[in-house]
């Protein structure tokens, strides 16, 4: 299959530019498109055959359900059989935006979209291209991240091209995304809302709107806990991973730097290709030819936005060992560390 690439300006595009993309979605094809979090791979969520194509193109396990994207808040009542007051309040506060809600599913949502679960994941994205694509096509768009399963999520169209060119009908190139980490997922089918995946909408932001919330114990961890099953099926898979072994080093920053120096030397002496993931503040402390800055410690947003690109860069370099500094586990840092720990297979050392 030849994949069409459509270039659009992320804000100043004409609605007509999306006409072909809409007709692909209407005829059960696959279109990758930018959202404010990462690029999504979209198909008609209510057509079993269309949703099935997503799993094939990504090589995604069929028990890993898809998030349905909507452009109009009222659509939630078409897709969920029950919408509790807390869900309404969260939609008021954060939609359109990077928040996905889990609700009991309506009859019309096929099991192929929900991985056989009787709940459904719904989000209304804020990216103008995503919103217009959904609105104009009139399709409820099931869209996981537009990467091959297991690889880092795409934050630019060339990441999508690298993974899915030849396997999908169209890629809409709307430039670099703003946030760079997947949406926060919150389950509203329990009395106390449960965060299944941390993201840009932090625990504190959710608490301000609905009061008490909890974090899925399988996610609230610096170690792999094989005996606890994550409630979001996707969180149990190795994910976001570069091909080399990523190792995160935590502790007081000067100790981290000297610990990484020792590890780099040891691996280089054994003939391995090594890279270091540091920050703007610390990059000068490592040998220039192997250090990569992920962003500034003064802005967690810059680190979130740079993470997946740098993990892909590690593959382009052919890095066999990658040593990364760690980050604070608070607010957005919680989402950053969650993705980094998964990418590292929970390989964490204390300096
Ligand atoms: P992705 O779109 O690649 O970010 O993956 C979607 C995430 O949402 C995966 O981790 C899924 O397991 C999770 N998800 C989707 N639907 C549900 C659901 N009904 N219940 C729990 N988790 C879900
Ligand atoms: Mg994904």
Short mmCIF file of C-alpha atoms and ligand atoms in Angstrom, two decimals:
data_model
loop_
_atom_site.label_atom_id
_atom_site.label_comp_id
_atom_site.label_asym_id
_atom_site.label_seq_id
_atom_site.Cartn_x
_atom_site.Cartn_y
_atom_site.Cartn_z
CA UNK A 1 0.00 0.00 0.00
CA UNK A 2 1.25 3.48 -0.83
CA UNK A 3 0.88 5.86 2.12
CA UNK A 4 -0.15 9.37 1.20
CA UNK A 5 1.52 12.18 3.17
CA UNK A 6 -0.61 15.31 3.64
CA UNK A 7 1.11 18.44 4.93
CA UNK A 8 -1.12 20.83 6.87
CA UNK A 9 -0.48 23.81 9.07
CA UNK A 10 -1.47 22.81 12.64
CA UNK A 11 -3.77 25.84 13.04
CA UNK A 12 -4.13 27.75 9.80
CA UNK A 13 -5.35 24.99 7.50
CA UNK A 14 -8.48 25.10 5.32
CA UNK A 15 -11.15 22.56 6.25
CA UNK A 16 -11.24 21.35 2.60
CA UNK A 17 -7.64 20.15 2.96
CA UNK A 18 -8.91 17.32 5.16
CA UNK A 19 -11.55 16.10 2.70
CA UNK A 20 -9.60 13.08 1.43
CA UNK A 21 -8.58 12.07 4.96
CA UNK A 22 -12.25 12.17 5.97
CA UNK A 23 -13.31 9.97 3.08
CA UNK A 24 -10.60 7.43 3.99
CA UNK A 25 -12.02 7.26 7.53
CA UNK A 26 -15.57 6.99 6.16
CA UNK A 27 -14.54 4.01 4.01
CA UNK A 28 -12.84 2.17 6.90
CA UNK A 29 -9.25 3.13 6.03
CA UNK A 30 -6.43 4.22 8.37
CA UNK A 31 -5.28 7.82 8.83
CA UNK A 32 -2.51 8.95 11.19
CA UNK A 33 -3.04 12.47 12.52
CA UNK A 34 -1.55 14.88 15.05
CA UNK A 35 -3.13 15.38 18.46
CA UNK A 36 -1.84 17.59 21.29
CA UNK A 37 -0.34 14.53 23.03
CA UNK A 38 1.21 12.26 20.34
CA UNK A 39 0.26 11.24 16.78
CA UNK A 40 -2.73 8.88 16.66
CA UNK A 41 -3.59 6.13 14.17
CA UNK A 42 -7.28 6.57 13.43
CA UNK A 43 -10.05 4.33 12.11
CA UNK A 44 -13.83 4.11 12.49
CA UNK A 45 -14.37 2.95 16.08
CA UNK A 46 -17.83 1.54 15.39
CA UNK A 47 -16.80 -0.69 12.46
CA UNK A 48 -15.20 -3.93 13.53
CA UNK A 49 -13.18 -4.31 10.30
CA UNK A 50 -11.74 -0.80 10.58
CA UNK A 51 -10.64 -1.20 14.18
CA UNK A 52 -9.13 -4.58 13.33
CA UNK A 53 -6.91 -2.90 10.71
CA UNK A 54 -5.35 -0.76 13.45
CA UNK A 55 -4.23 -3.86 15.34
CA UNK A 56 -2.73 -5.32 12.16
CA UNK A 57 -0.87 -2.16 11.14
CA UNK A 58 0.63 -1.67 14.62
CA UNK A 59 1.19 -5.31 15.48
CA UNK A 60 -0.83 -4.53 18.61
CA UNK A 61 -2.09 -7.36 20.88
CA UNK A 62 -5.85 -7.65 20.35
CA UNK A 63 -6.62 -7.49 24.10
CA UNK A 64 -5.26 -3.92 24.25
CA UNK A 65 -8.30 -1.64 23.79
CA UNK A 66 -8.43 1.57 21.76
CA UNK A 67 -9.32 5.10 22.87
CA UNK A 68 -12.28 6.61 20.96
CA UNK A 69 -11.80 10.26 19.98
CA UNK A 70 -14.77 12.60 19.69
CA UNK A 71 -15.16 16.23 18.59
CA UNK A 72 -18.36 17.05 20.39
CA UNK A 73 -18.97 16.57 24.09
CA UNK A 74 -22.46 15.21 23.58
CA UNK A 75 -20.99 12.19 21.74
CA UNK A 76 -20.06 10.76 25.12
CA UNK A 77 -23.74 9.79 25.59
CA UNK A 78 -23.65 7.82 22.32
CA UNK A 79 -20.61 5.80 23.34
CA UNK A 80 -21.09 5.34 27.11
CA UNK A 81 -24.14 3.74 28.69
CA UNK A 82 -23.73 5.74 31.89
CA UNK A 83 -22.06 9.10 32.54
CA UNK A 84 -21.58 9.83 36.25
CA UNK A 85 -21.51 13.42 37.55
CA UNK A 86 -17.75 13.21 38.12
CA UNK A 87 -17.23 12.44 34.43
CA UNK A 88 -19.31 15.47 33.50
CA UNK A 89 -17.23 17.63 35.82
CA UNK A 90 -13.96 16.34 34.36
CA UNK A 91 -15.20 16.92 30.82
CA UNK A 92 -16.15 20.49 31.78
CA UNK A 93 -12.72 21.07 33.26
CA UNK A 94 -10.40 19.33 30.78
CA UNK A 95 -12.11 18.77 27.41
CA UNK A 96 -11.04 19.32 24.78
CA UNK A 97 -7.68 18.18 26.11
CA UNK A 98 -5.33 15.34 27.09
CA UNK A 99 -7.71 13.42 29.38
CA UNK A 100 -9.21 10.00 28.58
CA UNK A 101 -12.14 8.71 30.62
CA UNK A 102 -13.12 5.05 31.09
CA UNK A 103 -16.92 4.56 31.27
CA UNK A 104 -19.35 1.65 30.86
CA UNK A 105 -19.67 1.07 27.12
CA UNK A 106 -22.81 1.56 25.05
CA UNK A 107 -24.15 -1.41 23.08
CA UNK A 108 -23.08 0.01 19.71
CA UNK A 109 -19.34 0.02 20.55
CA UNK A 110 -17.89 -3.23 19.19
CA UNK A 111 -15.81 -5.56 21.35
CA UNK A 112 -12.97 -5.28 18.82
CA UNK A 113 -12.54 -1.63 19.84
CA UNK A 114 -12.64 -2.28 23.59
CA UNK A 115 -10.48 -5.41 23.60
CA UNK A 116 -13.51 -7.37 24.79
CA UNK A 117 -14.04 -5.16 27.88
CA UNK A 118 -17.49 -3.84 28.84
CA UNK A 119 -15.99 -0.38 29.34
CA UNK A 120 -14.92 2.19 26.77
CA UNK A 121 -12.15 4.83 26.73
CA UNK A 122 -13.21 8.26 25.42
CA UNK A 123 -11.27 11.46 24.78
CA UNK A 124 -11.95 14.78 23.11
CA UNK A 125 -8.59 16.06 21.86
CA UNK A 126 -7.83 19.78 21.56
CA UNK A 127 -5.59 19.74 18.49
CA UNK A 128 -7.41 21.71 15.73
CA UNK A 129 -6.52 19.14 13.03
CA UNK A 130 -7.75 16.22 15.15
CA UNK A 131 -10.99 18.01 16.05
CA UNK A 132 -11.75 19.02 12.46
CA UNK A 133 -10.96 15.54 11.12
CA UNK A 134 -13.39 13.94 13.57
CA UNK A 135 -16.05 16.61 13.10
CA UNK A 136 -15.92 16.70 9.31
CA UNK A 137 -15.77 12.92 8.81
CA UNK A 138 -18.65 12.35 11.23
CA UNK A 139 -16.74 9.28 12.41
CA UNK A 140 -15.98 8.33 16.03
CA UNK A 141 -12.26 7.78 15.65
CA UNK A 142 -10.53 4.93 17.49
CA UNK A 143 -6.90 5.98 17.70
CA UNK A 144 -3.99 4.47 19.59
CA UNK A 145 -0.56 6.04 19.27
CA UNK A 146 0.67 5.78 15.64
CA UNK A 147 3.75 3.66 16.32
CA UNK A 148 4.58 0.01 15.84
CA UNK A 149 3.59 -1.71 19.09
CA UNK A 150 6.30 -1.47 21.75
CA UNK A 151 8.19 1.44 20.16
CA UNK A 152 8.21 5.01 21.51
CA UNK A 153 5.07 6.99 20.61
CA UNK A 154 5.45 9.40 17.67
CA UNK A 155 5.72 13.11 18.34
CA UNK A 156 6.46 14.06 14.73
CA UNK A 157 5.17 12.83 11.36
CA UNK A 158 8.57 11.39 10.42
CA UNK A 159 8.32 9.08 13.45
CA UNK A 160 5.04 7.78 12.00
CA UNK A 161 6.58 7.44 8.54
CA UNK A 162 9.46 5.45 10.06
CA UNK A 163 7.06 2.97 11.69
CA UNK A 164 3.97 2.78 9.49
CA UNK A 165 4.79 3.90 5.94
CA UNK A 166 3.33 1.37 3.48
CA UNK A 167 0.95 -0.02 6.12
CA UNK A 168 -1.67 2.75 6.34
CA UNK A 169 -3.58 4.95 3.86
CA UNK A 170 -2.53 8.43 4.95
CA UNK A 171 -0.36 10.37 7.36
CA UNK A 172 -1.37 13.97 8.12
CA UNK A 173 1.79 15.91 8.90
CA UNK A 174 0.82 18.77 11.21
CA UNK A 175 4.30 19.33 12.63
CA UNK A 176 5.60 18.59 16.09
CA UNK A 177 3.04 17.91 18.85
CA UNK A 178 2.93 20.10 21.96
CA UNK A 179 2.83 17.73 24.92
CA UNK A 180 4.71 14.65 23.77
CA UNK A 181 3.29 12.12 26.28
CA UNK A 182 0.03 10.16 25.94
CA UNK A 183 -3.18 11.32 27.64
CA UNK A 184 -3.93 10.81 31.32
CA UNK A 185 -6.37 7.89 31.67
CA UNK A 186 -8.90 7.98 34.51
CA UNK A 187 -11.37 5.20 35.25
CA UNK A 188 -14.79 6.48 36.36
CA UNK A 189 -16.45 3.10 36.77
CA UNK A 190 -15.27 2.88 40.39
CA UNK A 191 -16.62 4.90 43.33
CA UNK A 192 -13.28 6.69 43.70
CA UNK A 193 -11.86 7.61 40.27
CA UNK A 194 -8.71 5.64 39.50
CA UNK A 195 -5.83 6.96 37.41
CA UNK A 196 -4.69 4.15 35.10
CA UNK A 197 -2.01 6.12 33.27
CA UNK A 198 -0.43 9.39 34.47
CA UNK A 199 -0.14 12.21 31.94
CA UNK A 200 -0.19 15.95 31.39
CA UNK A 201 -3.38 16.30 33.49
CA UNK A 202 -1.85 15.58 36.88
CA UNK A 203 -3.31 13.91 39.99
CA UNK A 204 -3.56 17.32 41.68
CA UNK A 205 -5.47 18.81 38.76
CA UNK A 206 -7.96 15.90 38.85
CA UNK A 207 -8.31 16.11 42.63
CA UNK A 208 -9.20 19.79 42.40
CA UNK A 209 -12.24 18.85 40.31
CA UNK A 210 -13.53 15.56 41.74
CA UNK A 211 -12.02 15.32 45.22
CA UNK A 212 -10.57 11.96 46.19
CA UNK A 213 -8.76 10.01 43.47
CA UNK A 214 -6.41 7.04 43.49
CA UNK A 215 -3.52 5.82 41.35
CA UNK A 216 -3.66 2.26 40.01
CA UNK A 217 -1.22 0.39 42.33
CA UNK A 218 0.31 -1.33 39.29
CA UNK A 219 1.37 2.06 37.97
CA UNK A 220 2.37 3.62 41.29
CA UNK A 221 5.69 1.87 41.36
CA UNK A 222 9.39 2.20 40.73
CA UNK A 223 9.69 -1.56 40.40
CA UNK A 224 8.10 -4.13 38.19
CA UNK A 225 5.41 -5.88 40.26
CA UNK A 226 4.51 -9.02 38.34
CA UNK A 227 1.78 -10.01 40.82
CA UNK A 228 -0.29 -6.82 40.31
CA UNK A 229 -2.16 -6.58 37.01
CA UNK A 230 -2.56 -3.07 35.57
CA UNK A 231 -6.18 -2.15 34.93
CA UNK A 232 -5.32 -0.51 31.59
CA UNK A 233 -4.36 -3.59 29.56
CA UNK A 234 -1.80 -1.57 27.60
CA UNK A 235 0.20 -0.71 30.72
CA UNK A 236 1.31 -4.31 31.19
CA UNK A 237 3.34 -4.45 27.99
CA UNK A 238 6.94 -3.39 27.55
CA UNK A 239 6.59 -0.07 25.87
CA UNK A 240 8.30 3.02 24.59
CA UNK A 241 11.51 1.03 24.52
CA UNK A 242 14.65 1.81 22.54
CA UNK A 243 16.53 -1.19 21.12
CA UNK A 244 19.51 -0.73 23.45
CA UNK A 245 19.36 -1.28 27.23
CA UNK A 246 18.22 1.90 28.96
CA UNK A 247 19.36 2.29 32.58
CA UNK A 248 18.12 5.13 34.81
CA UNK A 249 20.35 6.43 37.60
CA UNK A 250 18.81 8.32 40.50
CA UNK A 251 20.16 10.20 43.48
CA UNK A 252 21.91 13.48 44.24
CA UNK A 253 22.89 14.95 40.87
CA UNK A 254 26.68 15.10 41.38
CA UNK A 255 26.69 11.45 42.45
CA UNK A 256 24.52 10.55 39.47
CA UNK A 257 26.99 12.24 37.13
CA UNK A 258 29.99 10.43 38.56
CA UNK A 259 28.14 7.11 38.63
CA UNK A 260 27.23 7.50 34.94
CA UNK A 261 30.88 8.34 34.14
CA UNK A 262 31.98 5.06 35.70
CA UNK A 263 29.33 3.04 33.86
CA UNK A 264 30.14 4.68 30.52
CA UNK A 265 33.82 3.90 30.92
CA UNK A 266 33.19 0.29 31.83
CA UNK A 267 30.88 -0.33 28.86
CA UNK A 268 33.13 1.51 26.41
CA UNK A 269 36.12 -0.56 27.54
CA UNK A 270 34.09 -3.63 26.70
CA UNK A 271 33.52 -2.32 23.19
CA UNK A 272 29.89 -1.24 23.50
CA UNK A 273 28.33 1.80 21.84
CA UNK A 274 27.14 3.99 24.72
CA UNK A 275 24.99 7.13 25.04
CA UNK A 276 23.97 9.39 27.94
CA UNK A 277 20.63 11.14 28.34
CA UNK A 278 21.21 14.33 30.33
CA UNK A 279 19.61 17.77 30.57
CA UNK A 280 20.52 21.30 29.47
CA UNK A 281 21.88 21.90 32.98
CA UNK A 282 24.12 18.80 33.09
CA UNK A 283 25.08 18.03 29.49
CA UNK A 284 28.47 19.76 29.90
CA UNK A 285 29.45 17.18 32.52
CA UNK A 286 29.71 14.28 30.04
CA UNK A 287 31.85 13.55 26.97
CA UNK A 288 30.34 15.66 24.17
CA UNK A 289 30.22 12.90 21.55
CA UNK A 290 27.85 10.66 23.51
CA UNK A 291 25.65 13.06 25.49
CA UNK A 292 22.10 14.04 24.45
CA UNK A 293 20.03 16.68 26.21
CA UNK A 294 16.37 15.82 26.71
CA UNK A 295 15.31 19.31 27.87
CA UNK A 296 15.69 21.69 30.78
CA UNK A 297 15.13 20.75 34.41
CA UNK A 298 13.50 24.17 34.79
CA UNK A 299 10.67 23.00 32.51
CA UNK A 300 9.17 19.53 32.97
CA UNK A 301 7.15 20.25 29.82
CA UNK A 302 10.33 20.42 27.73
CA UNK A 303 11.45 17.05 29.10
CA UNK A 304 8.06 15.44 28.35
CA UNK A 305 8.15 16.89 24.84
CA UNK A 306 11.69 15.63 24.17
CA UNK A 307 11.51 12.12 25.66
CA UNK A 308 10.21 9.98 22.78
CA UNK A 309 12.26 11.76 20.15
CA UNK A 310 15.44 11.10 22.11
CA UNK A 311 14.53 7.43 22.63
CA UNK A 312 14.12 7.05 18.86
CA UNK A 313 17.39 8.91 18.35
CA UNK A 314 19.10 6.24 20.46
CA UNK A 315 18.02 3.63 17.92
CA UNK A 316 19.35 5.72 15.02
CA UNK A 317 22.71 5.89 16.82
CA UNK A 318 22.72 2.16 17.42
CA UNK A 319 23.31 2.77 21.14
CA UNK A 320 23.68 -0.54 23.01
CA UNK A 321 23.70 0.97 26.50
CA UNK A 322 21.92 4.20 27.38
CA UNK A 323 22.39 5.81 30.79
CA UNK A 324 19.81 8.42 31.77
CA UNK A 325 19.50 10.83 34.66
CA UNK A 326 16.20 10.53 36.57
CA UNK A 327 13.53 13.14 37.32
CA UNK A 328 11.34 14.18 40.23
CA UNK A 329 8.31 11.96 40.62
CA UNK A 330 5.85 14.85 41.13
CA UNK A 331 3.14 16.38 38.90
CA UNK A 332 4.22 15.99 35.26
CA UNK A 333 7.37 14.24 36.46
CA UNK A 334 5.15 11.32 37.48
CA UNK A 335 4.17 10.76 33.85
CA UNK A 336 7.75 11.24 32.65
CA UNK A 337 9.19 8.72 35.13
CA UNK A 338 6.34 6.27 34.40
CA UNK A 339 7.30 6.21 30.69
CA UNK A 340 11.05 6.17 31.36
CA UNK A 341 10.80 3.27 33.82
CA UNK A 342 8.76 1.26 31.31
CA UNK A 343 11.21 2.09 28.53
CA UNK A 344 14.02 0.91 30.82
CA UNK A 345 12.18 -2.27 31.81
CA UNK A 346 12.39 -0.85 35.39
CA UNK A 347 16.20 -0.91 35.26
CA UNK A 348 16.89 1.72 37.95
CA UNK A 349 20.18 2.21 39.86
CA UNK A 350 20.82 4.36 42.94
CA UNK A 351 23.95 6.51 42.73
P1 LIG B 1 -2.62 4.23 23.32
O1 LIG B 1 -3.78 4.71 22.52
O2 LIG B 1 -1.54 3.59 22.52
O3 LIG B 1 -2.12 5.32 24.20
O4 LIG B 1 -3.20 3.11 24.26
C1 LIG B 1 -4.46 3.26 24.88
C2 LIG B 1 -4.39 2.92 26.33
O5 LIG B 1 -5.70 3.01 26.87
C3 LIG B 1 -3.89 1.51 26.59
O6 LIG B 1 -3.02 1.48 27.69
C4 LIG B 1 -5.19 0.79 26.89
O7 LIG B 1 -4.97 -0.36 27.67
C5 LIG B 1 -6.01 1.85 27.62
N1 LIG B 1 -7.45 1.59 27.54
C6 LIG B 1 -8.25 1.73 26.45
N2 LIG B 1 -9.52 1.35 26.72
C7 LIG B 1 -9.54 0.96 28.02
C8 LIG B 1 -10.55 0.44 28.89
N3 LIG B 1 -11.79 0.25 28.48
N4 LIG B 1 -10.18 0.13 30.16
C9 LIG B 1 -8.91 0.33 30.58
N5 LIG B 1 -7.91 0.80 29.79
C10 LIG B 1 -8.20 1.11 28.54
MG1 LIG B 2 0.56 3.49 22.52
#
